Coordinates of C-alpha atoms and ligand atoms in Angstrom, one line a residue:
M11 CA -34.3 -23.9 59.6
V12 CA -31.4 -22.4 61.5
Y13 CA -32.5 -18.8 60.8
R14 CA -36.2 -19.6 60.9
A15 CA -36.6 -18.0 57.5
F16 CA -40.1 -19.5 57.3
G17 CA -41.1 -19.3 61.0
D18 CA -42.7 -22.3 62.5
A19 CA -42.9 -24.0 59.1
G20 CA -39.2 -24.6 59.5
R21 CA -39.5 -26.8 62.6
R22 CA -40.6 -29.9 60.8
V23 CA -39.0 -31.8 58.0
V24 CA -41.2 -33.7 55.5
I25 CA -39.4 -36.2 53.2
E26 CA -41.2 -36.8 49.9
E27 CA -40.4 -38.8 46.7
R28 CA -38.0 -37.0 44.5
L29 CA -39.6 -36.5 41.1
E30 CA -37.3 -36.1 38.1
G31 CA -38.4 -34.6 34.8
D32 CA -39.8 -31.5 33.2
E33 CA -42.3 -29.4 35.1
V34 CA -45.4 -28.3 33.3
S35 CA -48.4 -26.2 34.4
V36 CA -51.6 -27.7 32.9
F37 CA -54.9 -25.7 33.0
A38 CA -58.4 -26.8 32.4
L39 CA -61.8 -25.3 32.5
V40 CA -63.9 -27.6 34.7
D41 CA -67.7 -27.7 34.9
G42 CA -68.7 -30.5 37.2
E43 CA -67.3 -33.6 35.5
A44 CA -66.6 -32.0 32.2
V45 CA -63.1 -30.9 31.5
A46 CA -61.7 -28.7 28.6
L47 CA -58.0 -28.4 28.4
L48 CA -56.4 -25.0 27.9
P49 CA -52.8 -24.7 26.5
A50 CA -50.2 -25.8 29.0
A51 CA -47.3 -23.6 30.0
Q52 CA -43.8 -23.9 31.5
D53 CA -42.8 -21.7 34.4
H54 CA -39.1 -21.1 35.2
K55 CA -38.8 -21.0 39.0
R56 CA -35.1 -20.7 39.6
A57 CA -33.5 -17.3 39.6
H58 CA -30.7 -18.0 37.0
D59 CA -30.2 -19.5 33.6
G60 CA -30.0 -23.3 33.4
D61 CA -32.4 -23.6 36.4
Q62 CA -29.7 -22.5 38.8
G63 CA -29.9 -20.4 41.9
P64 CA -32.6 -19.9 44.4
N65 CA -36.3 -20.6 43.9
T66 CA -38.4 -17.6 43.0
G67 CA -42.1 -16.7 42.4
G68 CA -41.4 -17.4 38.7
M69 CA -38.8 -15.8 36.4
G70 CA -40.8 -16.3 33.2
A71 CA -43.1 -18.6 31.3
A72 CA -43.6 -20.0 27.8
A73 CA -46.6 -21.6 26.1
P74 CA -47.8 -23.8 24.6
V75 CA -46.0 -26.8 25.9
P76 CA -46.3 -29.4 23.2
L77 CA -48.0 -32.4 24.8
D78 CA -48.3 -35.4 22.5
G79 CA -51.6 -37.1 22.2
D80 CA -50.9 -40.0 24.6
L81 CA -49.6 -37.7 27.3
R82 CA -52.5 -35.3 26.9
E83 CA -54.9 -38.3 27.2
R84 CA -53.2 -39.5 30.3
I85 CA -53.2 -36.1 31.9
V86 CA -56.9 -35.8 31.2
S87 CA -58.1 -39.3 32.0
E88 CA -55.7 -40.1 34.9
I89 CA -55.5 -36.7 36.6
L90 CA -58.0 -34.0 35.6
E91 CA -61.2 -36.0 35.1
P92 CA -60.8 -38.1 38.2
T93 CA -60.1 -35.0 40.2
A94 CA -63.3 -33.3 38.8
R95 CA -65.3 -36.5 39.5
A96 CA -64.0 -36.8 43.0
M97 CA -65.1 -33.2 43.8
C98 CA -68.6 -34.1 42.5
A99 CA -68.6 -37.3 44.5
E100 CA -67.8 -35.3 47.6
G101 CA -70.8 -33.0 47.0
S102 CA -68.6 -30.0 46.0
P103 CA -68.7 -29.9 42.2
Y104 CA -66.1 -27.4 40.9
R105 CA -66.7 -24.8 38.2
G106 CA -63.7 -22.8 37.2
V107 CA -60.1 -23.0 36.3
L108 CA -58.2 -26.0 37.6
F109 CA -54.4 -25.7 37.5
A110 CA -52.4 -28.9 37.9
G111 CA -48.7 -28.5 38.4
L112 CA -47.2 -31.7 37.0
M113 CA -43.8 -33.3 36.8
L114 CA -43.5 -35.3 33.6
T115 CA -41.5 -38.3 34.9
R116 CA -40.3 -41.4 33.1
D117 CA -43.2 -43.2 34.8
G118 CA -45.7 -40.7 33.5
P119 CA -47.2 -37.4 34.8
K120 CA -47.3 -36.9 38.5
V121 CA -49.1 -34.1 40.4
L122 CA -47.1 -31.6 42.4
E123 CA -50.0 -29.3 43.3
F124 CA -53.4 -28.2 42.4
N125 CA -54.6 -24.6 42.3
C126 CA -58.1 -23.1 41.6
R127 CA -56.7 -20.3 39.5
L128 CA -54.5 -19.5 36.5
G129 CA -50.8 -19.3 37.5
D130 CA -48.4 -16.4 37.7
P131 CA -46.6 -15.9 35.3
E132 CA -48.3 -18.6 33.3
A133 CA -51.5 -16.6 32.8
Q134 CA -49.6 -13.8 31.1
V135 CA -48.7 -16.1 28.3
V136 CA -51.6 -18.7 28.2
L137 CA -54.4 -16.1 28.0
L138 CA -52.8 -14.5 24.9
L139 CA -53.0 -17.8 23.0
L140 CA -56.7 -18.3 23.3
S141 CA -59.0 -16.8 20.7
A142 CA -61.2 -13.8 21.5
G143 CA -63.9 -16.3 22.5
L144 CA -62.5 -16.7 26.0
P145 CA -64.9 -14.3 27.7
D146 CA -67.7 -16.2 26.1
A147 CA -66.2 -19.5 27.4
F148 CA -66.0 -18.0 30.9
A149 CA -69.6 -16.7 30.7
A150 CA -70.8 -20.1 29.5
L151 CA -69.0 -21.7 32.4
R152 CA -70.6 -19.4 34.9
E153 CA -74.0 -20.4 33.6
G154 CA -73.2 -24.1 33.8
R155 CA -73.1 -24.7 30.1
L156 CA -70.6 -27.0 28.5
V157 CA -67.6 -25.1 27.2
P158 CA -67.7 -25.1 23.4
D159 CA -64.4 -26.4 22.1
S160 CA -64.4 -23.8 19.3
L161 CA -64.0 -21.1 21.8
L162 CA -60.7 -22.6 23.0
D163 CA -58.8 -22.6 19.8
V164 CA -55.1 -21.9 20.3
S165 CA -52.9 -20.1 18.0
G166 CA -49.2 -19.3 18.0
A167 CA -46.9 -19.1 21.0
A168 CA -46.0 -16.6 23.8
V169 CA -43.0 -16.1 26.0
G170 CA -42.9 -13.9 29.1
V171 CA -39.6 -12.7 30.6
V172 CA -39.7 -11.4 34.2
L173 CA -37.5 -8.4 34.8
A174 CA -36.5 -8.5 38.5
S175 CA -34.7 -6.1 40.9
R176 CA -31.2 -6.5 42.2
G177 CA -31.1 -8.8 45.1
Y178 CA -34.4 -10.7 44.2
P179 CA -35.5 -13.1 45.6
E180 CA -33.6 -12.6 48.9
R181 CA -33.7 -8.8 49.4
S182 CA -35.0 -6.7 46.6
E183 CA -33.9 -3.2 46.0
T184 CA -36.9 -0.8 45.3
G185 CA -37.4 2.8 44.4
V186 CA -35.2 2.6 41.3
P187 CA -36.4 4.6 38.2
I188 CA -37.4 2.5 35.2
F189 CA -36.7 3.6 31.6
G190 CA -37.5 2.4 28.1
L191 CA -41.0 1.1 28.6
E192 CA -42.4 3.0 25.6
Q193 CA -39.7 1.6 23.3
A194 CA -40.3 -1.9 24.6
A195 CA -44.1 -1.7 24.4
G196 CA -44.0 -1.4 20.6
G197 CA -43.2 -5.1 20.1
A198 CA -44.4 -6.7 23.3
L199 CA -47.0 -6.7 26.0
I200 CA -45.8 -5.4 29.4
F201 CA -47.4 -6.5 32.6
H202 CA -46.6 -4.5 35.8
S203 CA -46.0 -6.5 38.9
G204 CA -43.8 -4.5 41.3
T205 CA -43.9 -0.9 40.1
T206 CA -44.7 2.3 41.9
L207 CA -45.3 5.8 40.7
R208 CA -43.2 8.2 42.8
D209 CA -43.8 11.9 42.0
G210 CA -44.8 11.0 38.5
T211 CA -41.7 8.7 37.9
L212 CA -42.2 5.0 37.4
T213 CA -39.9 3.1 39.9
T214 CA -39.4 -0.4 41.0
G215 CA -41.6 -1.4 43.9
G216 CA -40.9 -5.1 44.4
G217 CA -38.8 -8.1 43.4
R218 CA -40.5 -9.1 40.2
V219 CA -41.0 -5.7 38.5
L220 CA -42.3 -6.3 35.0
T221 CA -43.1 -9.2 32.7
V222 CA -42.4 -8.6 29.1
V223 CA -44.3 -10.9 26.8
G224 CA -43.6 -11.5 23.1
Q225 CA -46.0 -13.4 20.8
G226 CA -45.4 -15.1 17.5
G227 CA -46.3 -17.9 15.2
T228 CA -43.6 -20.1 16.8
L229 CA -41.8 -20.1 20.2
G230 CA -38.7 -18.8 18.4
E231 CA -40.5 -15.7 17.2
A232 CA -42.1 -15.2 20.5
R233 CA -38.8 -15.5 22.3
A234 CA -37.1 -13.1 19.9
R235 CA -39.8 -10.4 20.5
A236 CA -39.8 -10.9 24.2
Y237 CA -36.0 -10.5 24.5
D238 CA -35.9 -7.6 22.0
A239 CA -38.3 -5.8 24.3
A240 CA -36.6 -6.8 27.5
G241 CA -33.4 -5.3 26.1
R242 CA -35.1 -2.0 25.7
V243 CA -36.1 -1.7 29.4
R244 CA -33.5 -0.3 31.8
F245 CA -33.3 0.1 35.5
D246 CA -30.3 -0.1 37.8
G247 CA -29.8 -3.6 39.0
M248 CA -32.2 -5.2 36.5
Q249 CA -31.8 -8.9 36.2
Y250 CA -33.5 -11.5 34.0
R251 CA -33.0 -15.0 32.7
R252 CA -31.8 -15.3 29.1
D253 CA -33.2 -18.8 28.6
I254 CA -37.0 -18.5 29.1
G255 CA -38.7 -20.8 26.6
A256 CA -35.3 -22.1 25.2
R257 CA -35.9 -25.7 26.2
L258 CA -39.5 -25.7 24.8
E259 CA -38.2 -24.0 21.6
A260 CA -35.7 -26.9 21.2
V261 CA -38.5 -29.4 21.7
A262 CA -40.7 -27.6 19.2
Q263 CA -37.9 -27.6 16.7
A264 CA -37.3 -31.3 17.2
H265 CA -41.0 -31.8 16.4
S266 CA -40.4 -29.9 13.2
T267 CA -41.5 -26.6 14.7
A268 CA -45.2 -27.3 14.6
V269 CA -46.8 -25.9 17.8
P270 CA -49.7 -28.2 18.5
A271 CA -53.1 -26.9 19.6
G272 CA -53.6 -27.5 23.3
R273 CA -57.3 -28.2 23.2
R274 CA -59.3 -31.2 23.7
Ligands
LIG130 N1 -46.4 -20.3 38.7 C1 -46.9 -21.1 39.8 C2 -48.1 -20.6 40.4 O1 -48.7 -19.6 40.0 O2 -48.5 -21.2 41.4

């Protein structure tokens, strides 16, 4: 507020309920009142390990988040379905992806925000878990047909680690040459976010430069692949979190490592 970092938005203070718990990004395909749940993901918004440091656009994501049956039922029946019904009742039926950012509190799931899109970096892990039928599911949705559950089968796990520039999120260094992408690409999928080609050389062009995504049968395997690949990329000042997906992996291990399907 003192430095007006957010312009006029910094002139007013809004005090809200503090919600304690785990944050989870829940996605659903919505067609009017019908709701089909996609796998949930966990974003990691703070810059440093252990959820320390400044807030960022997202330092990495892991999916699926294991939601037990009761919790999944509450999310659908108390949050997603009433929201879809309310849009119909207002004469604006929604057809598309509904993203609910939730806090899983001791009193149950609470909504932080809604978006009408897949999240970033969540999409980079969620889309990889869905079967090849996803384009058909989107096509069916566009035509107003119910989404067939069989098209939304989920398999395995994915972990995406964001490789960021020195100084991110406050002031990011750019124009730094990037090395090692070919070695990293052997075991992972690499998404470019802030890269620029300068005279044929790939350089950093923003704060969040790349997301390196590993896939596997379990979160542990996916994490190992993502971090193996992240370790092969190099650019001066590169920073990334070492604990993306670690909490979820611990939860999955406590549930005897079975990664549940996130469909309904
Ligand atoms: N990862 C949060 C968002 O895309 O809004």
